[in-house]
Tab-separated table of C-alpha atoms and ligand atoms in Angstrom:
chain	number	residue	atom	x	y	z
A	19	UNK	CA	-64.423	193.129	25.047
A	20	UNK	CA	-61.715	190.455	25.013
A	21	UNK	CA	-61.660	187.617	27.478
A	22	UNK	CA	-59.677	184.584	27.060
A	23	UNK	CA	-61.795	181.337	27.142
A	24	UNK	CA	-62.121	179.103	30.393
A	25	UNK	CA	-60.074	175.896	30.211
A	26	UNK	CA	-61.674	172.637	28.769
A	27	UNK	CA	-64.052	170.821	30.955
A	28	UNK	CA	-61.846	167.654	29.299
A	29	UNK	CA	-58.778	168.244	28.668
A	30	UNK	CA	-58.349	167.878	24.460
A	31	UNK	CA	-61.658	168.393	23.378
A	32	UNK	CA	-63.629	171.930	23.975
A	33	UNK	CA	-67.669	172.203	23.148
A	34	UNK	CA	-69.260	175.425	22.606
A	35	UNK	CA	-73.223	176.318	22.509
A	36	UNK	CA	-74.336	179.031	20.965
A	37	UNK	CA	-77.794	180.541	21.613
A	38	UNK	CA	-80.307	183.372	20.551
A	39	UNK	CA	-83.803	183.081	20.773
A	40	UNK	CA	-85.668	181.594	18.206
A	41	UNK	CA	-82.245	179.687	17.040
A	42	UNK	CA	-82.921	180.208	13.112
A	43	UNK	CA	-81.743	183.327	12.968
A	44	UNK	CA	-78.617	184.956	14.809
A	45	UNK	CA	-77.367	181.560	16.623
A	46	UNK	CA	-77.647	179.333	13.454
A	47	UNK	CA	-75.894	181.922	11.752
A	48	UNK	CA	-72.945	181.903	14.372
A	49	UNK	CA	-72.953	178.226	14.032
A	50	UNK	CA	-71.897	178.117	10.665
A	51	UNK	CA	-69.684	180.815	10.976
A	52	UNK	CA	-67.414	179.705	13.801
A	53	UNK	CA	-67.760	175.938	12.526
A	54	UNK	CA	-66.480	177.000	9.411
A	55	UNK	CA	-63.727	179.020	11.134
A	56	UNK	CA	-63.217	176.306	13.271
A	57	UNK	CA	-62.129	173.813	10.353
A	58	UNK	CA	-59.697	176.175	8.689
A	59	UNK	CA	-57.796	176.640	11.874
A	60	UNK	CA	-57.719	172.577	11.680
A	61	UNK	CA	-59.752	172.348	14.984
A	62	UNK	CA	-63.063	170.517	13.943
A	63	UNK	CA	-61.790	167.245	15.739
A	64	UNK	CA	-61.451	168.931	18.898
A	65	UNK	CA	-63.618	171.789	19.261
A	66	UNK	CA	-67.468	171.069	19.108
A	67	UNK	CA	-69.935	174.248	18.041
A	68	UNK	CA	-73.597	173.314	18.418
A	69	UNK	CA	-76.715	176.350	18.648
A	70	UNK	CA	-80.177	176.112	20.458
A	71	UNK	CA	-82.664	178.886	21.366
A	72	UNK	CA	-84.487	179.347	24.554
A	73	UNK	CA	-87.694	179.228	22.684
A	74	UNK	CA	-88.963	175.897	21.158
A	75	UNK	CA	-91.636	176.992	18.807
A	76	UNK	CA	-89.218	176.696	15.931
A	77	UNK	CA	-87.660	173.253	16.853
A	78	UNK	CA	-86.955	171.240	14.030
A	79	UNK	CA	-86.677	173.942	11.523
A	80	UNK	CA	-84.366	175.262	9.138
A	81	UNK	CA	-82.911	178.394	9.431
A	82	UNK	CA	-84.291	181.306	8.284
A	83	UNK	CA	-84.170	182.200	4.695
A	84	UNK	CA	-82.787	185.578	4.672
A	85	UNK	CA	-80.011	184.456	7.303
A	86	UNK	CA	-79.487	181.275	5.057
A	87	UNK	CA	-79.472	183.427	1.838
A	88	UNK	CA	-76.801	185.798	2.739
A	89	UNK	CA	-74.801	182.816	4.471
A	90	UNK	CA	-75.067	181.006	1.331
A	91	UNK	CA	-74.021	184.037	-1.074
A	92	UNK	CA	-70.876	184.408	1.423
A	93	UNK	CA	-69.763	181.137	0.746
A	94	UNK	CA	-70.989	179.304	4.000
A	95	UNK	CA	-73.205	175.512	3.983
A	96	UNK	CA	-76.063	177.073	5.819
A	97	UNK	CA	-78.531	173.850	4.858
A	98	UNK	CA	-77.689	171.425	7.579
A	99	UNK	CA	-78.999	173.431	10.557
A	100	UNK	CA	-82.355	172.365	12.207
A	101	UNK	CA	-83.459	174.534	15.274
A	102	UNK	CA	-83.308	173.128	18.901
A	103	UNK	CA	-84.232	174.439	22.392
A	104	UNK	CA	-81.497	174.423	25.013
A	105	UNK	CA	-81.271	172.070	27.731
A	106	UNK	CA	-80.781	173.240	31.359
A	107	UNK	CA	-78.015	170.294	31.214
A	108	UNK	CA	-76.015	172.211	28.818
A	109	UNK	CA	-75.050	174.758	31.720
A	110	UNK	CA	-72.998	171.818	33.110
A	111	UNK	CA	-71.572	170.053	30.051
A	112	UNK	CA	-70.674	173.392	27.768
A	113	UNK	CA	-67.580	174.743	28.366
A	114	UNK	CA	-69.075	178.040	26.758
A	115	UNK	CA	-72.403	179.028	26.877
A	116	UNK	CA	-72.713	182.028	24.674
A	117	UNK	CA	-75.912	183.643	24.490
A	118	UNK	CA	-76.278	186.592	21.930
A	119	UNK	CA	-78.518	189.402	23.569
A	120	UNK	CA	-78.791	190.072	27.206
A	121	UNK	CA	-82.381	188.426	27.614
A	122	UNK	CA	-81.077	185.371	26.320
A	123	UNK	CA	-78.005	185.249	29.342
A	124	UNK	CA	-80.785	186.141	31.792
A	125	UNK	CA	-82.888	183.367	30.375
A	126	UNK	CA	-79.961	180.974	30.322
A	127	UNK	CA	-79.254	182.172	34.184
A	128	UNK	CA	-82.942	181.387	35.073
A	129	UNK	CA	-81.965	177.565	34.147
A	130	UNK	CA	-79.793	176.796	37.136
A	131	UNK	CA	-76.565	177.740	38.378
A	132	UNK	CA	-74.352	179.145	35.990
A	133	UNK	CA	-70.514	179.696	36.170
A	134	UNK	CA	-70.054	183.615	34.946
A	135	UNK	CA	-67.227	182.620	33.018
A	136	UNK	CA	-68.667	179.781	31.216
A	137	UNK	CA	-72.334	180.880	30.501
A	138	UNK	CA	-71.988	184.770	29.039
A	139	UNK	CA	-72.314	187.001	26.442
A	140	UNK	CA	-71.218	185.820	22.592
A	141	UNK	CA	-69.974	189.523	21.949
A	142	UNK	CA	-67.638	189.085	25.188
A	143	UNK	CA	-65.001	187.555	22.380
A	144	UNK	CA	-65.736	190.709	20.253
A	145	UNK	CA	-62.444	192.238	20.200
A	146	UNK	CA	-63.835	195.777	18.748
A	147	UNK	CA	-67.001	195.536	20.896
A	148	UNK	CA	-69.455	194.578	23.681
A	149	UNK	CA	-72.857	193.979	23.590
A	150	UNK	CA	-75.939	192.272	22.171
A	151	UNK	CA	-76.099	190.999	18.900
A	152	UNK	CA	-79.546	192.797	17.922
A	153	UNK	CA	-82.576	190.368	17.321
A	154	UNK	CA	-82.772	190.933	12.901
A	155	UNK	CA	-85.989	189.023	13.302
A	156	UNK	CA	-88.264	191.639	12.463
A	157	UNK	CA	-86.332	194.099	10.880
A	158	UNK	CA	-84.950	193.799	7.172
A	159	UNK	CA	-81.609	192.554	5.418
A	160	UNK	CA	-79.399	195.336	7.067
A	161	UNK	CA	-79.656	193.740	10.216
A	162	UNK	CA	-78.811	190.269	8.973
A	163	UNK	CA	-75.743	191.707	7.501
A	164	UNK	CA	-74.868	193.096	10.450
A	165	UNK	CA	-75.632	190.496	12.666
A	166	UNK	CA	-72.700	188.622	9.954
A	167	UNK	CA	-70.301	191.264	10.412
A	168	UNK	CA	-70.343	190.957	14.474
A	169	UNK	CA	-70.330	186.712	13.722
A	170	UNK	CA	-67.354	186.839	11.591
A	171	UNK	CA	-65.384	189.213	13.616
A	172	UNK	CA	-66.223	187.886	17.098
A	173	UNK	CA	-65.778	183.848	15.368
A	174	UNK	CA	-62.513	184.769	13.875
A	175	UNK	CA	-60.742	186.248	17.605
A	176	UNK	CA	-62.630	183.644	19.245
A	177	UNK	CA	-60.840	180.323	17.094
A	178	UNK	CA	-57.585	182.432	17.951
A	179	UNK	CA	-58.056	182.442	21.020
A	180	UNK	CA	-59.025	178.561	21.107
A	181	UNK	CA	-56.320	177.271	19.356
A	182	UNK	CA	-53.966	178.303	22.878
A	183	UNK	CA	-56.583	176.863	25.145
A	184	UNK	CA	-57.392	174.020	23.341
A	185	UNK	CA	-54.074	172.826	22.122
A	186	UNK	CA	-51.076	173.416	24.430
A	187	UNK	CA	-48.427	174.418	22.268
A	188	UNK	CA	-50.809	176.495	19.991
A	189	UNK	CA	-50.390	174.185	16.980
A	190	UNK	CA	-53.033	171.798	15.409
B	11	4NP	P1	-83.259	184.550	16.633
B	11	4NP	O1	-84.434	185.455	16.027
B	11	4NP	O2	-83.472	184.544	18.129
B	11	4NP	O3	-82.021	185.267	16.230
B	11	4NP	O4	-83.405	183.187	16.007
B	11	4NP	C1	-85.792	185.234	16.277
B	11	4NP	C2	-86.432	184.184	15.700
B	11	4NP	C3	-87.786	183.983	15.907
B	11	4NP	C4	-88.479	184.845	16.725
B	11	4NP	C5	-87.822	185.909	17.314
B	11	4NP	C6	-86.474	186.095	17.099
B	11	4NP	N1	-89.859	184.666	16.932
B	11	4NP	O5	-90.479	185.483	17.618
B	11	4NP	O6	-90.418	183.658	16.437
């Protein structure tokens, strides 16, 4: 599905939170991704890309190792992220709210209000899909290379997309 982003909460600057549930696997992973898309479309001043998970057991950890390991052999700086649990407040503050499997929205919903175009699904920028990003968790490294392929796809139409809403004439 393609949607085009909600306008900035503030004009000029646009912050994004991605979230999953345990926030070391598939949400740390979309971090880097779209962060480092982000900065080679020139928009790291402007656009903000944080991840938390619903959970908190893992708060304060790194990410993963297999998720780090294949980010790393792909080129990406996966050592910086330390996992965080989302704050209800985000639902107000984030101009997207992009959860990556449907239990995640519904525990994001459960929060507080939450405006439907705002707080929704990450895959709803996928522009040769819809869906959940499957949980790789428990599974083996398959699923964390597909979990990459659906990051980088979905990361690369979402900056796109970003660089009209975000900047008015489309240009950094
Ligand atoms: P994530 O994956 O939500 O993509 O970070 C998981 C991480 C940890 C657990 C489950 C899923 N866990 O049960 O601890």
């Amino acid at each position: 599905m393609s949607v085009v982003p909600p306008p900035p909460r503030t004009p000029g600057r646009y912050r994004i939170a991605l979230v999953c549930l345990g926030n070391i696997c598939r949400s740390p992973m979309a971090d880097v991704v779209l962060s480092a898309r982000v900065a080679d479309a020139g928009l790291d001043d402007v656009v903000e890309v944080v991840s938390a998970g619903t959970g908190g057991w893992h708060a304060g950890e790194p990410m993963d190792r297999r998720a780090a390991a294949l980010l790393t052999a792909e080129g990406y700086d996966a050592s910086r992220h330390r996992a965080q649990q989302v704050r209800a407040s985000w639902l107000d503050t984030y101009d997207l709210v992009l959860a990556m499997d449907d239990a995640n929205l519904a525990d994001l919903q459960a929060l507080g209000p939450a405006d439907p175009a705002r707080v929704r699904l990450f895959r709803d920028f996928d522009p040769e899909g819809t869906g959940e990003v499957p949980d790789p968790y428990y599974g083996g490294d398959a699923g964390f290379r597909d979990v990459l392929t659906l990051v980088e796809r979905t990361a690369d139409a979402l900056t796109g997309d970003l660089l009209h809403v975000v900047l008015p004439t489309g240009h950094p």
